PDB file of C-alpha atoms in Angstrom:
ATOM      1  CA  UNK A   8     147.085  60.448 131.447  1.00  0.00           C
ATOM      2  CA  UNK A   9     145.584  63.101 129.237  1.00  0.00           C
ATOM      3  CA  UNK A  10     142.452  61.046 128.882  1.00  0.00           C
ATOM      4  CA  UNK A  11     141.933  60.970 132.639  1.00  0.00           C
ATOM      5  CA  UNK A  12     142.355  64.767 132.790  1.00  0.00           C
ATOM      6  CA  UNK A  13     139.750  65.197 130.085  1.00  0.00           C
ATOM      7  CA  UNK A  14     137.421  62.839 131.901  1.00  0.00           C
ATOM      8  CA  UNK A  15     137.857  64.782 135.109  1.00  0.00           C
ATOM      9  CA  UNK A  16     136.979  68.060 133.305  1.00  0.00           C
ATOM     10  CA  UNK A  17     133.836  66.582 131.730  1.00  0.00           C
ATOM     11  CA  UNK A  18     132.844  65.067 135.054  1.00  0.00           C
ATOM     12  CA  UNK A  19     133.323  68.438 136.781  1.00  0.00           C
ATOM     13  CA  UNK A  20     131.169  70.173 134.156  1.00  0.00           C
ATOM     14  CA  UNK A  21     128.392  67.629 134.646  1.00  0.00           C
ATOM     15  CA  UNK A  22     128.611  67.949 138.415  1.00  0.00           C
ATOM     16  CA  UNK A  23     128.382  71.772 138.193  1.00  0.00           C
ATOM     17  CA  UNK A  24     125.437  71.516 135.793  1.00  0.00           C
ATOM     18  CA  UNK A  25     123.571  69.168 138.127  1.00  0.00           C
ATOM     19  CA  UNK A  26     124.345  71.371 141.160  1.00  0.00           C
ATOM     20  CA  UNK A  27     123.212  74.528 139.343  1.00  0.00           C
ATOM     21  CA  UNK A  28     119.984  72.895 138.152  1.00  0.00           C
ATOM     22  CA  UNK A  29     119.243  71.615 141.644  1.00  0.00           C
ATOM     23  CA  UNK A  30     119.838  75.090 143.126  1.00  0.00           C
ATOM     24  CA  UNK A  31     117.484  76.736 140.624  1.00  0.00           C
ATOM     25  CA  UNK A  32     114.743  74.175 141.331  1.00  0.00           C
ATOM     26  CA  UNK A  33     115.200  74.583 145.102  1.00  0.00           C
ATOM     27  CA  UNK A  34     114.961  78.385 144.911  1.00  0.00           C
ATOM     28  CA  UNK A  35     111.886  78.354 142.675  1.00  0.00           C
ATOM     29  CA  UNK A  36     110.123  75.779 144.864  1.00  0.00           C
ATOM     30  CA  UNK A  37     110.885  77.598 148.117  1.00  0.00           C
ATOM     31  CA  UNK A  38     107.759  79.736 147.955  1.00  0.00           C
ATOM     32  CA  UNK A  39     109.379  83.057 147.058  1.00  0.00           C
ATOM     33  CA  UNK A  40     106.721  84.053 144.577  1.00  0.00           C
ATOM     34  CA  UNK A  41     104.941  87.309 143.826  1.00  0.00           C
ATOM     35  CA  UNK A  42     101.219  87.370 144.442  1.00  0.00           C
ATOM     36  CA  UNK A  43      99.211  90.460 143.609  1.00  0.00           C
ATOM     37  CA  UNK A  44      95.583  91.207 144.305  1.00  0.00           C
ATOM     38  CA  UNK A  45      95.709  94.302 142.148  1.00  0.00           C
ATOM     39  CA  UNK A  46      94.913  97.897 142.935  1.00  0.00           C
ATOM     40  CA  UNK A  47      91.971  98.922 145.106  1.00  0.00           C
ATOM     41  CA  UNK A  48      90.871 102.568 145.317  1.00  0.00           C
ATOM     42  CA  UNK A  49      88.907 104.210 148.110  1.00  0.00           C
ATOM     43  CA  UNK A  50      87.626 107.789 147.731  1.00  0.00           C
ATOM     44  CA  UNK A  51      88.394 109.838 150.825  1.00  0.00           C
ATOM     45  CA  UNK A  52      86.983 113.160 149.584  1.00  0.00           C
ATOM     46  CA  UNK A  53      85.391 113.985 146.253  1.00  0.00           C
ATOM     47  CA  UNK A  54      85.328 117.407 144.571  1.00  0.00           C
ATOM     48  CA  UNK A  55      87.441 118.881 147.345  1.00  0.00           C
ATOM     49  CA  UNK A  56      89.649 121.970 147.516  1.00  0.00           C
ATOM     50  CA  UNK A  57      93.247 120.796 147.915  1.00  0.00           C
ATOM     51  CA  UNK A  58      96.402 122.757 148.670  1.00  0.00           C
ATOM     52  CA  UNK A  59      99.637 121.080 147.582  1.00  0.00           C
ATOM     53  CA  UNK A  60     102.943 122.232 149.049  1.00  0.00           C
ATOM     54  CA  UNK A  61     105.885 121.596 146.686  1.00  0.00           C
ATOM     55  CA  UNK A  62     109.353 123.154 146.945  1.00  0.00           C
ATOM     56  CA  UNK A  63     108.097 125.898 149.260  1.00  0.00           C
ATOM     57  CA  UNK A  64     105.250 126.851 146.885  1.00  0.00           C
ATOM     58  CA  UNK A  65     101.592 126.272 147.787  1.00  0.00           C
ATOM     59  CA  UNK A  66      99.129 125.688 144.953  1.00  0.00           C
ATOM     60  CA  UNK A  67      95.337 125.522 145.278  1.00  0.00           C
ATOM     61  CA  UNK A  68      93.685 122.762 143.239  1.00  0.00           C
ATOM     62  CA  UNK A  69      90.278 121.110 143.101  1.00  0.00           C
ATOM     63  CA  UNK A  70      89.705 117.388 142.734  1.00  0.00           C
ATOM     64  CA  UNK A  71      89.425 114.054 144.521  1.00  0.00           C
ATOM     65  CA  UNK A  72      91.511 112.606 147.333  1.00  0.00           C
ATOM     66  CA  UNK A  73      91.810 108.851 146.883  1.00  0.00           C
ATOM     67  CA  UNK A  74      93.645 106.173 148.828  1.00  0.00           C
ATOM     68  CA  UNK A  75      94.994 103.412 146.613  1.00  0.00           C
ATOM     69  CA  UNK A  76      95.869 100.095 148.222  1.00  0.00           C
ATOM     70  CA  UNK A  77      98.609  98.212 146.431  1.00  0.00           C
ATOM     71  CA  UNK A  78      99.824  94.741 147.318  1.00  0.00           C
ATOM     72  CA  UNK A  79     103.412  93.585 146.992  1.00  0.00           C
ATOM     73  CA  UNK A  80     104.077  90.026 148.137  1.00  0.00           C
ATOM     74  CA  UNK A  81     100.767  90.134 150.027  1.00  0.00           C
ATOM     75  CA  UNK A  82     101.802  93.191 152.085  1.00  0.00           C
ATOM     76  CA  UNK A  83      99.293  96.047 151.676  1.00  0.00           C
ATOM     77  CA  UNK A  84     100.481  99.609 151.237  1.00  0.00           C
ATOM     78  CA  UNK A  85      98.197 102.678 151.235  1.00  0.00           C
ATOM     79  CA  UNK A  86      99.211 105.459 148.884  1.00  0.00           C
ATOM     80  CA  UNK A  87      97.451 108.860 149.022  1.00  0.00           C
ATOM     81  CA  UNK A  88      96.580 109.931 145.492  1.00  0.00           C
ATOM     82  CA  UNK A  89      95.309 113.313 144.386  1.00  0.00           C
ATOM     83  CA  UNK A  90      93.258 113.364 141.175  1.00  0.00           C
ATOM     84  CA  UNK A  91      92.767 116.972 140.145  1.00  0.00           C
ATOM     85  CA  UNK A  92      90.057 118.324 137.846  1.00  0.00           C
ATOM     86  CA  UNK A  93      92.817 119.596 135.522  1.00  0.00           C
ATOM     87  CA  UNK A  94      93.689 115.970 134.711  1.00  0.00           C
ATOM     88  CA  UNK A  95      96.870 115.787 136.782  1.00  0.00           C
ATOM     89  CA  UNK A  96      97.406 112.860 139.143  1.00  0.00           C
ATOM     90  CA  UNK A  97      99.807 113.232 142.062  1.00  0.00           C
ATOM     91  CA  UNK A  98     101.044 110.699 144.637  1.00  0.00           C
ATOM     92  CA  UNK A  99     102.013 112.690 147.736  1.00  0.00           C
ATOM     93  CA  UNK A 100     101.340 113.244 151.398  1.00  0.00           C
ATOM     94  CA  UNK A 101     102.269 116.952 151.126  1.00  0.00           C
ATOM     95  CA  UNK A 102      98.743 118.358 150.921  1.00  0.00           C
ATOM     96  CA  UNK A 103      95.874 119.824 152.930  1.00  0.00           C
ATOM     97  CA  UNK A 104      92.269 119.041 151.989  1.00  0.00           C
ATOM     98  CA  UNK A 105      89.536 121.584 152.712  1.00  0.00           C
ATOM     99  CA  UNK A 106      86.470 119.653 151.613  1.00  0.00           C
ATOM    100  CA  UNK A 107      83.687 121.778 150.139  1.00  0.00           C
ATOM    101  CA  UNK A 108      84.799 125.019 151.863  1.00  0.00           C
ATOM    102  CA  UNK A 109      86.849 127.039 149.371  1.00  0.00           C
ATOM    103  CA  UNK A 110      89.777 128.751 151.096  1.00  0.00           C
ATOM    104  CA  UNK A 111      90.776 132.289 150.184  1.00  0.00           C
ATOM    105  CA  UNK A 112      92.840 132.217 146.979  1.00  0.00           C
ATOM    106  CA  UNK A 113      95.018 135.121 148.108  1.00  0.00           C
ATOM    107  CA  UNK A 114      96.667 132.941 150.788  1.00  0.00           C
ATOM    108  CA  UNK A 115      98.397 130.757 148.181  1.00  0.00           C
ATOM    109  CA  UNK A 116     101.253 131.270 145.736  1.00  0.00           C
ATOM    110  CA  UNK A 117      99.332 129.822 142.770  1.00  0.00           C
ATOM    111  CA  UNK A 118      95.799 128.773 141.843  1.00  0.00           C
ATOM    112  CA  UNK A 119      95.417 126.038 139.214  1.00  0.00           C
ATOM    113  CA  UNK A 120      93.475 127.767 136.423  1.00  0.00           C
ATOM    114  CA  UNK A 121      92.569 124.476 134.749  1.00  0.00           C
ATOM    115  CA  UNK A 122      90.913 123.091 137.894  1.00  0.00           C
ATOM    116  CA  UNK A 123      88.695 126.122 138.374  1.00  0.00           C
ATOM    117  CA  UNK A 124      88.052 126.824 134.700  1.00  0.00           C
ATOM    118  CA  UNK A 125      85.797 123.739 134.525  1.00  0.00           C
ATOM    119  CA  UNK A 126      83.402 124.660 137.346  1.00  0.00           C
TER     120      UNK A 126
END
């Protein structure tokens, strides 16, 4: 009798191994794969005056407004990216771009000294 019990346990292990292997192959062959085209950047405004609003504080910067298209599972997503002259890079939609017309600095809480020190 003990031999039959041992056989049943080995048979169950083999059956579970075969079922698990089959499930893994079925999932990997089902087409659920990641495909990326990479990152594409499009300049919206270059050398622009930009006001960023963060935590109730408005800061005047200067730099480029870029839209970066990323692809996740072939679904595109546009991300606004601010690349300031001070070297900082910020992903946010909490900004106002003024183009080449410099707004009055006194209207803002802070002015980025590093952005305007390189003019």
